[in-house]
Amino acid sequence: MNKLMTSLGLALAVTAAASGLGLGSAAQADETDSGPWAGVVQSGGEFRIRVGADRAPEGDTVVRVRPKDGDTAVAEVGGFGAWRCMPDAESSCASVQNESAPFVLADMGMYDLDVVLNKGREDEQERAEAGSSFAYALNPRFGSLESSSPVLSYERRGGKASGTLLAEHPRTHEVKPLADAPVQLVVQSDRGTHATERLTTDGAGRFAALFQYNGYEANPSLQALFNPESGSYARAPQRTLGLQVRATPAQLTVRQPAGGIVGRYGSKVPVKGALTWTASDGTVRPLPGVSVRLSNEGCAQEQCGLSQGPSDAAGAFDLPYPVERDGSARVEVPPASNNGWFTGNLSTRLSVDATHTTLFSPLKVSADQNRTITVGGQLAVQQGAAPAGAKATVEVQLSADGKTGWKTVKTFTTPFGTTFSQQLKHTAEQDGHYVRLRYAGTADIGPAAPVVRLTRKTTQIVRDNLAPEDVRAGTQITASGYLQAKSGTAWLPVAGQKVRVYFKADAPGSAWTYQGAATTAANGSFSTKVTARSDGAWQIRYLDATAPYYIAIGREDHVDVV
């Protein structure tokens, strides 16, 4: 018989007798063969029990109903009809289901179900179905959810949560405590679930449990859920209680280094200190387990070697600071580790002096009208000296925003203390980019990286034209158009700039020759007369670009001379 029970793979469900609402609807029951799931009886007290199996048993099936954790059945539910096939994607009869006749119980409460297979036969077998408890009640709901500590503080981070669970009697509709019912108490915050406690209501429908927070959670709250084993949390009756936090006085103290951070480039200087809090009786105590963050001011974590860690049992912290540049560092309890639990001085600033770092002095970076960048200067060491005759590798890098995405576009070698000058081209797409020089030498000398922005602007000649385009030899024609400069995503007129007109005859071996010039007006327009003497191409060029503009070349326009 045990073999038969295993092969049948039974599952139970309690459903409404007709159209009553339940946590496990008939449609949901049809979609599973691995129950059970609990439901709610309908008004009037009737309910049915649905049984699912891998295959239909040979004899009669009944279900015995007994009070939760009780030994004696108070009812035996039968009336099962023909087993019904439940198809899936692979089979038209993947499993079978059956449903009992409607039944009414005398008392409201939690009940367990036992399945009896092949009743009255020699191979009759009764099986207690684990997890098949259901509430014989209507509209279960929480009458209350309270905390002995509605206002938390670091000194009092927990308390006792208690509440009551009520329901209506299915027949009398009297509201009574729901005894022996499963309740899940969830201790939560914005960080998610902090702890859970599975409880069972007593004879008066009451439940209670202790809870405790660490002392830095945001928006702490308690939540009570009825019948969480049903798997339908969203539908299950629930009650939430928000808890307030009263800030506790606290203090962050840096004990080392006392006068700021001083260290050789690439070294790690320990920053040590302690966190304390003040109790209601005025005593100052260690504050353990709270995160302390150490970072360069004004820098992102991935760029500036931020380090972070919790204070120990004595409230002490010891964080390494990687020395990479002059500036300042901040030691603090970050907001995510506070969330209103503490008040007071929880942040302090330390100056940073990085010794033995490189210096480009004097430094000159310029870009001419042809997009040629010139970098020049000398490479020296601050607060130290390079070995005599030592040479260094220097990288020229470009970045769109001057902060991220630096790309090396040229590398050269120069002796320390000797003037250098290097040139490189950049593209129109790199206009407005930032340029920096970076020393790429040994780890014990800092790679200084001064940053300069390219300020020249891209220009263009638009609506340029030579007209008319069919003329007699010696006829004057008009060269016209507009000169514009790019500003962000817009193109603005450029006034007071000289544009030149060039011509190249169609005859083989002809070269471009200068024919005349014009000056742009306030709206960027220009116009001048030139003489057409033979067939050929004409072009307008902005070659006399002054700061802050780059040169621009117009289109070729052909004119036929007859």
Tab-separated table of C-alpha atoms in Angstrom, residues 262-530:
chain	number	residue	atom	x	y	z
A	262	VAL	CA	51.350	62.726	4.681
A	263	GLY	CA	52.907	59.927	2.651
A	264	ARG	CA	55.009	58.985	-0.322
A	265	TYR	CA	53.101	58.419	-3.542
A	266	GLY	CA	51.776	54.847	-3.750
A	267	SER	CA	52.017	54.211	-0.008
A	268	LYS	CA	49.066	53.403	2.251
A	269	VAL	CA	48.690	55.510	5.386
A	270	PRO	CA	46.557	53.997	8.187
A	271	VAL	CA	43.688	56.170	9.378
A	272	LYS	CA	42.603	55.073	12.841
A	273	GLY	CA	39.861	56.229	15.130
A	274	ALA	CA	36.744	55.233	17.037
A	275	LEU	CA	32.970	55.553	17.068
A	276	THR	CA	31.117	56.153	20.338
A	277	TRP	CA	27.539	56.786	21.411
A	278	THR	CA	26.041	58.393	24.498
A	279	ALA	CA	23.459	56.469	26.539
A	280	SER	CA	20.473	58.095	28.234
A	281	ASP	CA	22.322	58.054	31.542
A	282	GLY	CA	25.153	60.101	29.999
A	283	THR	CA	27.744	57.328	29.728
A	284	VAL	CA	29.818	57.188	26.544
A	285	ARG	CA	30.042	53.707	25.055
A	286	PRO	CA	31.726	52.073	22.039
A	287	LEU	CA	29.676	51.925	18.840
A	288	PRO	CA	30.494	48.616	17.116
A	289	GLY	CA	29.413	47.218	13.751
A	290	VAL	CA	28.774	50.566	12.039
A	291	SER	CA	30.422	51.152	8.658
A	292	VAL	CA	33.036	53.912	8.325
A	293	ARG	CA	34.031	55.227	4.881
A	294	LEU	CA	37.332	56.864	3.876
A	295	SER	CA	37.626	58.596	0.494
A	296	ASN	CA	39.156	61.488	-1.403
A	297	GLU	CA	36.819	64.464	-1.443
A	298	GLY	CA	35.147	65.059	-4.787
A	299	CYS	CA	36.095	61.701	-6.304
A	300	ALA	CA	34.161	58.577	-7.223
A	301	GLN	CA	34.968	55.323	-5.444
A	302	GLU	CA	36.502	53.561	-8.447
A	303	GLN	CA	38.772	56.529	-9.170
A	304	CYS	CA	39.987	57.488	-5.743
A	305	GLY	CA	40.707	54.315	-3.791
A	306	LEU	CA	37.805	54.559	-1.350
A	307	SER	CA	37.995	52.100	1.540
A	308	GLN	CA	35.240	51.146	3.959
A	309	GLY	CA	34.737	48.817	6.893
A	310	PRO	CA	32.794	48.340	10.150
A	311	SER	CA	33.948	49.427	13.566
A	312	ASP	CA	35.043	46.552	15.815
A	313	ALA	CA	33.690	45.503	19.201
A	314	ALA	CA	35.516	48.412	20.845
A	315	GLY	CA	34.117	50.876	18.284
A	316	ALA	CA	37.556	51.239	16.656
A	317	PHE	CA	38.283	51.441	12.939
A	318	ASP	CA	41.542	51.177	10.980
A	319	LEU	CA	41.309	52.015	7.265
A	320	PRO	CA	44.155	52.246	4.724
A	321	TYR	CA	44.389	55.447	2.698
A	322	PRO	CA	46.186	55.024	-0.670
A	323	VAL	CA	48.225	58.196	-1.282
A	324	GLU	CA	47.999	59.264	-4.918
A	325	ARG	CA	47.627	63.049	-4.973
A	326	ASP	CA	47.522	66.197	-2.876
A	327	GLY	CA	44.098	67.262	-1.686
A	328	SER	CA	41.814	66.220	1.132
A	329	ALA	CA	40.149	63.073	2.416
A	330	ARG	CA	36.908	62.536	4.303
A	331	VAL	CA	36.259	60.049	7.102
A	332	GLU	CA	32.555	59.537	7.739
A	333	VAL	CA	29.678	57.296	8.645
A	334	PRO	CA	27.890	57.176	5.267
A	335	PRO	CA	24.148	57.925	5.139
A	336	ALA	CA	23.341	54.275	4.393
A	337	SER	CA	24.927	53.307	7.721
A	338	ASN	CA	23.049	55.969	9.681
A	339	ASN	CA	19.458	56.335	8.386
A	340	GLY	CA	18.497	58.594	11.260
A	341	TRP	CA	19.719	56.341	14.074
A	342	PHE	CA	22.557	58.703	15.076
A	343	THR	CA	23.115	62.419	15.383
A	344	GLY	CA	26.279	64.392	16.058
A	345	ASN	CA	29.725	64.742	14.495
A	346	LEU	CA	30.027	61.719	12.220
A	347	SER	CA	32.311	63.198	9.555
A	348	THR	CA	35.716	64.853	9.491
A	349	ARG	CA	38.127	66.177	6.849
A	350	LEU	CA	41.840	65.415	6.616
A	351	SER	CA	44.389	67.230	4.429
A	352	VAL	CA	46.477	65.023	2.106
A	353	ASP	CA	50.100	65.718	1.183
A	354	ALA	CA	51.444	63.263	-1.381
A	355	THR	CA	55.254	63.459	-1.385
A	356	HIS	CA	57.549	62.468	-4.273
A	357	THR	CA	55.156	63.274	-7.093
A	358	THR	CA	56.005	64.498	-10.573
A	359	LEU	CA	55.425	68.050	-11.779
A	360	PHE	CA	55.227	69.411	-15.328
A	361	SER	CA	56.583	72.937	-15.036
A	362	PRO	CA	56.370	75.090	-16.975
A	363	LEU	CA	53.537	73.369	-18.869
A	364	LYS	CA	52.253	74.625	-22.214
A	365	VAL	CA	49.422	73.042	-24.205
A	366	SER	CA	48.108	74.690	-27.361
A	367	ALA	CA	46.192	73.785	-30.509
A	368	ASP	CA	46.636	75.675	-33.791
A	369	GLN	CA	44.117	76.291	-36.549
A	370	ASN	CA	45.067	73.011	-38.253
A	371	ARG	CA	44.259	70.836	-35.189
A	372	THR	CA	47.908	70.351	-34.264
A	373	ILE	CA	48.375	70.049	-30.493
A	374	THR	CA	51.716	71.184	-29.054
A	375	VAL	CA	52.679	70.150	-25.524
A	376	GLY	CA	55.810	71.433	-23.869
A	377	GLY	CA	57.503	71.900	-20.526
A	378	GLN	CA	59.813	70.115	-18.109
A	379	LEU	CA	59.272	67.041	-15.934
A	380	ALA	CA	60.452	67.368	-12.331
A	381	VAL	CA	59.892	65.652	-8.961
A	382	GLN	CA	58.299	67.477	-6.040
A	383	GLN	CA	59.674	66.942	-2.509
A	384	GLY	CA	62.435	64.729	-3.826
A	385	ALA	CA	64.774	64.255	-6.756
A	386	ALA	CA	65.166	61.881	-9.676
A	387	PRO	CA	68.470	60.058	-10.158
A	388	ALA	CA	71.007	61.906	-12.306
A	389	GLY	CA	70.440	61.281	-16.001
A	390	ALA	CA	67.162	59.467	-15.429
A	391	LYS	CA	64.637	59.487	-18.228
A	392	ALA	CA	60.874	59.125	-17.998
A	393	THR	CA	58.023	57.948	-20.204
A	394	VAL	CA	55.256	60.528	-20.613
A	395	GLU	CA	51.786	59.831	-22.023
A	396	VAL	CA	49.617	62.393	-23.800
A	397	GLN	CA	45.963	61.495	-23.173
A	398	LEU	CA	42.577	62.797	-24.348
A	399	SER	CA	39.170	62.652	-22.623
A	400	ALA	CA	35.756	63.983	-23.623
A	401	ASP	CA	34.823	65.193	-20.116
A	402	GLY	CA	38.211	65.533	-18.453
A	403	LYS	CA	37.316	62.924	-15.825
A	404	THR	CA	36.770	59.525	-17.420
A	405	GLY	CA	37.634	57.612	-20.576
A	406	TRP	CA	41.209	58.858	-20.864
A	407	LYS	CA	42.873	57.491	-24.000
A	408	THR	CA	46.610	57.631	-24.673
A	409	VAL	CA	47.231	59.209	-28.103
A	410	LYS	CA	51.015	59.626	-27.905
A	411	THR	CA	53.920	58.384	-25.780
A	412	PHE	CA	57.406	59.921	-25.637
A	413	THR	CA	60.536	59.759	-23.472
A	414	THR	CA	62.180	62.765	-21.871
A	415	PRO	CA	64.942	63.275	-19.264
A	416	PHE	CA	63.917	64.769	-15.922
A	417	GLY	CA	64.550	68.528	-15.800
A	418	THR	CA	64.963	68.927	-19.572
A	419	THR	CA	62.621	70.980	-21.744
A	420	PHE	CA	60.519	68.957	-24.193
A	421	SER	CA	58.100	69.851	-27.002
A	422	GLN	CA	55.846	67.346	-28.735
A	423	GLN	CA	53.205	67.650	-31.446
A	424	LEU	CA	50.245	65.490	-32.442
A	425	LYS	CA	47.076	65.806	-34.511
A	426	HIS	CA	43.533	65.465	-33.241
A	427	THR	CA	40.326	64.866	-35.167
A	428	ALA	CA	37.254	67.079	-35.489
A	429	GLU	CA	35.415	64.617	-33.230
A	430	GLN	CA	37.935	65.446	-30.485
A	431	ASP	CA	37.319	69.201	-30.576
A	432	GLY	CA	36.628	70.472	-27.061
A	433	HIS	CA	38.284	67.423	-25.501
A	434	TYR	CA	40.624	67.634	-22.523
A	435	VAL	CA	44.367	66.986	-22.755
A	436	ARG	CA	46.589	65.776	-19.937
A	437	LEU	CA	50.192	64.715	-19.529
A	438	ARG	CA	50.789	61.695	-17.324
A	439	TYR	CA	54.063	60.334	-16.043
A	440	ALA	CA	54.097	56.555	-16.574
A	441	GLY	CA	57.120	55.675	-14.501
A	442	THR	CA	57.863	53.768	-11.285
A	443	ALA	CA	55.239	53.326	-8.594
A	444	ASP	CA	57.116	55.333	-5.934
A	445	ILE	CA	56.916	58.603	-7.915
A	446	GLY	CA	53.466	60.010	-8.482
A	447	PRO	CA	52.136	60.338	-12.039
A	448	ALA	CA	51.171	64.012	-12.137
A	449	ALA	CA	48.352	64.634	-14.601
A	450	PRO	CA	47.640	68.319	-15.293
A	451	VAL	CA	44.520	68.829	-17.413
A	452	VAL	CA	43.954	71.452	-20.149
A	453	ARG	CA	40.919	71.815	-22.419
A	454	LEU	CA	41.061	72.369	-26.192
A	455	THR	CA	39.062	75.570	-26.676
A	456	ARG	CA	39.140	76.086	-30.447
A	457	LYS	CA	35.853	75.556	-32.289
A	458	THR	CA	35.003	73.674	-35.458
A	459	THR	CA	33.891	75.895	-38.354
A	460	GLN	CA	32.047	75.226	-41.588
A	461	ILE	CA	31.229	77.072	-44.812
A	462	VAL	CA	27.609	76.559	-45.816
A	463	ARG	CA	25.472	77.634	-48.784
A	464	ASP	CA	28.697	78.449	-50.619
A	465	ASN	CA	28.161	79.155	-54.300
A	466	LEU	CA	29.789	80.590	-57.445
A	467	ALA	CA	27.175	82.101	-59.772
A	468	PRO	CA	26.349	82.233	-62.571
A	469	GLU	CA	27.920	78.962	-63.692
A	470	ASP	CA	27.737	79.403	-67.530
A	471	VAL	CA	29.455	82.675	-68.521
A	472	ARG	CA	31.670	84.213	-71.193
A	473	ALA	CA	35.414	84.524	-70.594
A	474	GLY	CA	36.243	87.618	-68.557
A	475	THR	CA	32.844	87.818	-66.905
A	476	GLN	CA	32.675	88.582	-63.198
A	477	ILE	CA	30.858	86.036	-61.027
A	478	THR	CA	29.829	86.174	-57.356
A	479	ALA	CA	31.377	83.991	-54.637
A	480	SER	CA	29.071	83.881	-51.584
A	481	GLY	CA	28.158	81.805	-48.543
A	482	TYR	CA	28.124	81.734	-44.743
A	483	LEU	CA	30.783	80.980	-42.122
A	484	GLN	CA	29.590	79.241	-38.954
A	485	ALA	CA	31.189	77.869	-35.772
A	486	LYS	CA	29.904	74.975	-33.696
A	487	SER	CA	28.738	75.775	-30.157
A	488	GLY	CA	27.485	72.682	-28.358
A	489	THR	CA	24.962	71.186	-30.780
A	490	ALA	CA	24.223	74.516	-32.507
A	491	TRP	CA	25.973	76.331	-35.358
A	492	LEU	CA	26.411	80.098	-34.816
A	493	PRO	CA	27.499	82.821	-37.286
A	494	VAL	CA	31.116	84.014	-37.247
A	495	ALA	CA	31.665	87.693	-38.057
A	496	GLY	CA	34.757	89.643	-39.070
A	497	GLN	CA	36.683	86.703	-40.520
A	498	LYS	CA	38.521	86.599	-43.846
A	499	VAL	CA	37.573	83.923	-46.361
A	500	ARG	CA	39.549	83.275	-49.580
A	501	VAL	CA	38.433	82.218	-53.054
A	502	TYR	CA	40.516	79.741	-55.084
A	503	PHE	CA	40.313	78.470	-58.689
A	504	LYS	CA	41.769	75.462	-60.537
A	505	ALA	CA	41.414	75.208	-64.331
A	506	ASP	CA	40.261	71.995	-65.962
A	507	ALA	CA	43.469	71.825	-68.019
A	508	PRO	CA	45.736	68.943	-66.974
A	509	GLY	CA	48.420	69.903	-64.452
A	510	SER	CA	46.556	72.997	-63.239
A	511	ALA	CA	46.998	74.099	-59.617
A	512	TRP	CA	44.789	75.998	-57.218
A	513	THR	CA	45.344	79.778	-57.425
A	514	TYR	CA	44.161	82.579	-55.165
A	515	GLN	CA	41.480	84.794	-56.762
A	516	GLY	CA	40.187	87.094	-54.030
A	517	ALA	CA	38.851	87.438	-50.484
A	518	ALA	CA	35.857	88.645	-48.488
A	519	THR	CA	35.092	89.456	-44.846
A	520	THR	CA	32.128	87.882	-43.059
A	521	ALA	CA	29.278	90.075	-41.859
A	522	ALA	CA	27.499	89.961	-38.499
A	523	ASN	CA	25.315	87.057	-39.674
A	524	GLY	CA	28.359	85.178	-40.973
A	525	SER	CA	27.575	85.908	-44.639
A	526	PHE	CA	30.152	86.949	-47.244
A	527	SER	CA	30.129	87.939	-50.916
A	528	THR	CA	32.790	89.049	-53.418
A	529	LYS	CA	33.291	89.346	-57.169
A	530	VAL	CA	35.885	87.280	-59.076
